Amino acid sequence: MKKIKAFTILMVIGGLLFLAACGGGNGDNAEGTEGTSEEQIVLNTANITQADNEFSLTLERIGDELEARTDGRITAQHNPAGQLGNESDMMQQLNAGSIDIALITNAQLSNSSPAFGAWLMPFLVDTHEQAYELWTSDEAMALFDTLENENVVGLGYATSGFRYLLSTEPIESVSDLKGFKIRTTPSPTIMDFWNGLESSPTAMPLTEVYTSLQTNVIDGVDIDTESLVSENLHEIAPYMTPSKHMYWSAAIMMNKDLWESLSEDDQQLIQEVVAEVTKENAENVSQHEADLLENGEEELGVTIKEFDYSEFDPVSEQVREKWASENPEIEALLKKAEEIKSE
């Protein structure tokens, strides 16, 4: 009987020691990884533009930087050039979680929330430095709060340049745009601008623009500077008007469920990387545009045609006033932009 009692006592002590050892191990592990995750994370990212466009390169740099800063714990698989569908398709996949991070143009997002039409106001900013200050402002980040029906979290913005005009015949003044068949993006704010100029705006996929210029279906295109070069449209439409009438930007968003599953440290790291990489993005595009204006005639064969862009002012003011009166977020972003431009 004594032997049985002694054996039982030894078993209890041994069990307690084992549990203590296990508890000590979990405590040490928790202390060593507090606020972080050792789980491998592969981010599936996507956007619509060609791989050499700054939109695509920005997403790629975000992935590369996250991989470098986490020693490979976080990596990214990037899908540029609409490999996963058009922007509407990608937005659905982002909501569902089959895409983790997407870069979606603000023109597309204006279909989900009219507030994103704020980015499409005529002559919103004058420089990329102003644009970066604007897109990192509280007013710009507040636009993401209007995406109430989307399962996404806004991380920031990126750019592919100011909008220029590219045409098969030279544009000498605003009056030349009356009846002008121009391909543009079918956003309500953009359509208001071109209709106000009495142009004939036509929405079509970017993949059809080259052929449409060749066959005179359209007379020209309203396009960001990055796509102007990457799509080779200057081969068919050799007249370039660097009007900078709109600023072309896109939102960088993450699936909300994934975001909420991340540690606070990982969330902070992603936000820091996005802020740094998008600042580089703005600087890169600014340099690309300077090179385009300086060397475009020689290297691309374009003829640069300019006129007095103040001729746009009556229509620009009309569009801005209309949308500011209808949407408080647009009004707030317009006021912030004016504040930045006056600094």
mmCIF file of N, CA, C and O in Angstrom, residues 149-191:
data_model
loop_
_atom_site.group_PDB
_atom_site.id
_atom_site.type_symbol
_atom_site.label_atom_id
_atom_site.label_comp_id
_atom_site.label_asym_id
_atom_site.label_seq_id
_atom_site.Cartn_x
_atom_site.Cartn_y
_atom_site.Cartn_z
ATOM 1 N N ASN A 149 -19.864 49.492 -47.953
ATOM 2 C CA ASN A 149 -20.334 48.188 -48.430
ATOM 3 C C ASN A 149 -19.213 47.322 -48.994
ATOM 4 O O ASN A 149 -19.486 46.275 -49.593
ATOM 5 N N GLU A 150 -17.990 47.760 -48.803
ATOM 6 C CA GLU A 150 -16.837 47.015 -49.320
ATOM 7 C C GLU A 150 -16.027 46.448 -48.155
ATOM 8 O O GLU A 150 -15.814 47.123 -47.147
ATOM 9 N N ASN A 151 -15.558 45.226 -48.308
ATOM 10 C CA ASN A 151 -14.794 44.547 -47.261
ATOM 11 C C ASN A 151 -13.298 44.848 -47.436
ATOM 12 O O ASN A 151 -12.487 43.948 -47.661
ATOM 13 N N VAL A 152 -12.970 46.134 -47.342
ATOM 14 C CA VAL A 152 -11.606 46.566 -47.625
ATOM 15 C C VAL A 152 -11.124 47.580 -46.589
ATOM 16 O O VAL A 152 -11.923 48.210 -45.896
ATOM 17 N N VAL A 153 -9.803 47.723 -46.523
ATOM 18 C CA VAL A 153 -9.161 48.748 -45.702
ATOM 19 C C VAL A 153 -8.241 49.555 -46.610
ATOM 20 O O VAL A 153 -7.455 48.981 -47.374
ATOM 21 N N GLY A 154 -8.347 50.863 -46.562
ATOM 22 C CA GLY A 154 -7.503 51.718 -47.380
ATOM 23 C C GLY A 154 -6.126 51.897 -46.768
ATOM 24 O O GLY A 154 -5.998 52.215 -45.582
ATOM 25 N N LEU A 155 -5.091 51.685 -47.572
ATOM 26 C CA LEU A 155 -3.710 51.826 -47.108
ATOM 27 C C LEU A 155 -3.066 53.114 -47.602
ATOM 28 O O LEU A 155 -2.137 53.629 -46.971
ATOM 29 N N GLY A 156 -3.525 53.630 -48.725
ATOM 30 C CA GLY A 156 -2.922 54.844 -49.283
ATOM 31 C C GLY A 156 -3.242 54.976 -50.749
ATOM 32 O O GLY A 156 -4.149 54.304 -51.270
ATOM 33 N N TYR A 157 -2.464 55.832 -51.421
ATOM 34 C CA TYR A 157 -2.703 56.130 -52.831
ATOM 35 C C TYR A 157 -1.394 56.077 -53.613
ATOM 36 O O TYR A 157 -0.301 56.152 -53.047
ATOM 37 N N ALA A 158 -1.536 55.960 -54.923
ATOM 38 C CA ALA A 158 -0.385 56.008 -55.828
ATOM 39 C C ALA A 158 -0.816 56.736 -57.093
ATOM 40 O O ALA A 158 -2.004 56.973 -57.319
ATOM 41 N N THR A 159 0.159 57.074 -57.938
ATOM 42 C CA THR A 159 -0.148 57.818 -59.152
ATOM 43 C C THR A 159 0.517 57.210 -60.378
ATOM 44 O O THR A 159 1.556 56.552 -60.272
ATOM 45 N N SER A 160 -0.110 57.453 -61.531
ATOM 46 C CA SER A 160 0.549 57.141 -62.806
ATOM 47 C C SER A 160 0.603 58.401 -63.663
ATOM 48 O O SER A 160 0.724 58.327 -64.877
ATOM 49 N N GLY A 161 0.503 59.552 -63.007
ATOM 50 C CA GLY A 161 0.764 60.800 -63.713
ATOM 51 C C GLY A 161 -0.435 61.691 -63.937
ATOM 52 O O GLY A 161 -1.586 61.305 -63.718
ATOM 53 N N PHE A 162 -0.136 62.899 -64.375
ATOM 54 C CA PHE A 162 -1.188 63.818 -64.792
ATOM 55 C C PHE A 162 -1.808 63.332 -66.091
ATOM 56 O O PHE A 162 -1.200 62.568 -66.844
ATOM 57 N N ARG A 163 -3.015 63.788 -66.358
ATOM 58 C CA ARG A 163 -3.689 63.461 -67.613
ATOM 59 C C ARG A 163 -3.259 64.464 -68.682
ATOM 60 O O ARG A 163 -3.317 65.685 -68.477
ATOM 61 N N TYR A 164 -2.810 63.934 -69.817
ATOM 62 C CA TYR A 164 -2.469 64.723 -70.992
ATOM 63 C C TYR A 164 -3.466 64.390 -72.093
ATOM 64 O O TYR A 164 -4.227 63.420 -72.001
ATOM 65 N N LEU A 165 -3.431 65.183 -73.164
ATOM 66 C CA LEU A 165 -4.204 64.875 -74.366
ATOM 67 C C LEU A 165 -3.252 64.386 -75.445
ATOM 68 O O LEU A 165 -2.179 64.960 -75.658
ATOM 69 N N LEU A 166 -3.641 63.324 -76.105
ATOM 70 C CA LEU A 166 -2.879 62.781 -77.223
ATOM 71 C C LEU A 166 -3.843 62.698 -78.396
ATOM 72 O O LEU A 166 -4.936 62.138 -78.270
ATOM 73 N N SER A 167 -3.459 63.278 -79.538
ATOM 74 C CA SER A 167 -4.419 63.398 -80.651
ATOM 75 C C SER A 167 -3.770 63.139 -81.999
ATOM 76 O O SER A 167 -2.547 63.222 -82.157
ATOM 77 N N THR A 168 -4.626 62.816 -82.966
ATOM 78 C CA THR A 168 -4.146 62.566 -84.328
ATOM 79 C C THR A 168 -3.918 63.876 -85.090
ATOM 80 O O THR A 168 -3.195 63.896 -86.083
ATOM 81 N N GLU A 169 -4.564 64.953 -84.625
ATOM 82 C CA GLU A 169 -4.372 66.286 -85.194
ATOM 83 C C GLU A 169 -4.077 67.254 -84.051
ATOM 84 O O GLU A 169 -4.516 67.039 -82.918
ATOM 85 N N PRO A 170 -3.330 68.323 -84.322
ATOM 86 C CA PRO A 170 -2.974 69.247 -83.235
ATOM 87 C C PRO A 170 -4.197 69.942 -82.632
ATOM 88 O O PRO A 170 -5.156 70.257 -83.334
ATOM 89 N N ILE A 171 -4.146 70.147 -81.315
ATOM 90 C CA ILE A 171 -5.179 70.900 -80.605
ATOM 91 C C ILE A 171 -4.597 72.274 -80.295
ATOM 92 O O ILE A 171 -3.621 72.393 -79.549
ATOM 93 N N GLU A 172 -5.203 73.314 -80.863
ATOM 94 C CA GLU A 172 -4.667 74.669 -80.747
ATOM 95 C C GLU A 172 -5.350 75.475 -79.644
ATOM 96 O O GLU A 172 -4.787 76.448 -79.137
ATOM 97 N N SER A 173 -6.583 75.079 -79.266
ATOM 98 C CA SER A 173 -7.323 75.801 -78.236
ATOM 99 C C SER A 173 -8.464 74.922 -77.743
ATOM 100 O O SER A 173 -8.755 73.864 -78.331
ATOM 101 N N VAL A 174 -9.132 75.369 -76.689
ATOM 102 C CA VAL A 174 -10.270 74.623 -76.154
ATOM 103 C C VAL A 174 -11.370 74.479 -77.203
ATOM 104 O O VAL A 174 -12.072 73.467 -77.247
ATOM 105 N N SER A 175 -11.496 75.458 -78.069
ATOM 106 C CA SER A 175 -12.540 75.395 -79.096
ATOM 107 C C SER A 175 -12.355 74.199 -80.026
ATOM 108 O O SER A 175 -13.320 73.699 -80.601
ATOM 109 N N ASP A 176 -11.113 73.719 -80.178
ATOM 110 C CA ASP A 176 -10.860 72.541 -81.014
ATOM 111 C C ASP A 176 -11.444 71.271 -80.406
ATOM 112 O O ASP A 176 -11.560 70.241 -81.087
ATOM 113 N N LEU A 177 -11.783 71.332 -79.129
ATOM 114 C CA LEU A 177 -12.319 70.155 -78.452
ATOM 115 C C LEU A 177 -13.830 70.020 -78.618
ATOM 116 O O LEU A 177 -14.408 69.021 -78.215
ATOM 117 N N LYS A 178 -14.468 71.006 -79.228
ATOM 118 C CA LYS A 178 -15.902 70.919 -79.484
ATOM 119 C C LYS A 178 -16.151 69.855 -80.552
ATOM 120 O O LYS A 178 -15.620 69.918 -81.658
ATOM 121 N N GLY A 179 -16.942 68.841 -80.209
ATOM 122 C CA GLY A 179 -17.205 67.742 -81.119
ATOM 123 C C GLY A 179 -16.063 66.754 -81.239
ATOM 124 O O GLY A 179 -16.162 65.776 -81.996
ATOM 125 N N PHE A 180 -15.001 66.963 -80.491
ATOM 126 C CA PHE A 180 -13.806 66.110 -80.542
ATOM 127 C C PHE A 180 -14.134 64.737 -79.955
ATOM 128 O O PHE A 180 -14.612 64.624 -78.829
ATOM 129 N N LYS A 181 -13.887 63.677 -80.722
ATOM 130 C CA LYS A 181 -14.176 62.313 -80.274
ATOM 131 C C LYS A 181 -13.009 61.826 -79.416
ATOM 132 O O LYS A 181 -11.953 61.482 -79.944
ATOM 133 N N ILE A 182 -13.217 61.824 -78.122
ATOM 134 C CA ILE A 182 -12.114 61.527 -77.200
ATOM 135 C C ILE A 182 -12.428 60.308 -76.340
ATOM 136 O O ILE A 182 -13.527 60.168 -75.803
ATOM 137 N N ARG A 183 -11.458 59.430 -76.253
ATOM 138 C CA ARG A 183 -11.602 58.281 -75.370
ATOM 139 C C ARG A 183 -11.230 58.735 -73.956
ATOM 140 O O ARG A 183 -10.201 59.359 -73.725
ATOM 141 N N THR A 184 -12.101 58.412 -73.016
ATOM 142 C CA THR A 184 -11.826 58.736 -71.632
ATOM 143 C C THR A 184 -12.407 57.657 -70.731
ATOM 144 O O THR A 184 -12.992 56.674 -71.208
ATOM 145 N N THR A 185 -12.247 57.842 -69.445
ATOM 146 C CA THR A 185 -12.765 56.886 -68.474
ATOM 147 C C THR A 185 -14.192 57.268 -68.098
ATOM 148 O O THR A 185 -14.469 58.442 -67.858
ATOM 149 N N PRO A 186 -15.111 56.302 -68.041
ATOM 150 C CA PRO A 186 -16.531 56.623 -67.827
ATOM 151 C C PRO A 186 -16.895 56.907 -66.377
ATOM 152 O O PRO A 186 -17.752 56.251 -65.795
ATOM 153 N N SER A 187 -16.216 57.884 -65.788
ATOM 154 C CA SER A 187 -16.589 58.332 -64.449
ATOM 155 C C SER A 187 -17.517 59.537 -64.585
ATOM 156 O O SER A 187 -17.308 60.383 -65.463
ATOM 157 N N PRO A 188 -18.543 59.658 -63.748
ATOM 158 C CA PRO A 188 -19.477 60.789 -63.876
ATOM 159 C C PRO A 188 -18.798 62.155 -63.853
ATOM 160 O O PRO A 188 -19.171 63.048 -64.624
ATOM 161 N N THR A 189 -17.800 62.315 -62.982
ATOM 162 C CA THR A 189 -17.126 63.611 -62.899
ATOM 163 C C THR A 189 -16.333 63.906 -64.171
ATOM 164 O O THR A 189 -16.326 65.040 -64.661
ATOM 165 N N ILE A 190 -15.682 62.900 -64.713
ATOM 166 C CA ILE A 190 -14.911 63.078 -65.940
ATOM 167 C C ILE A 190 -15.851 63.379 -67.107
ATOM 168 O O ILE A 190 -15.578 64.270 -67.934
ATOM 169 N N MET A 191 -16.948 62.662 -67.177
ATOM 170 C CA MET A 191 -17.903 62.893 -68.264
ATOM 171 C C MET A 191 -18.499 64.300 -68.185
ATOM 172 O O MET A 191 -18.717 64.948 -69.219
#
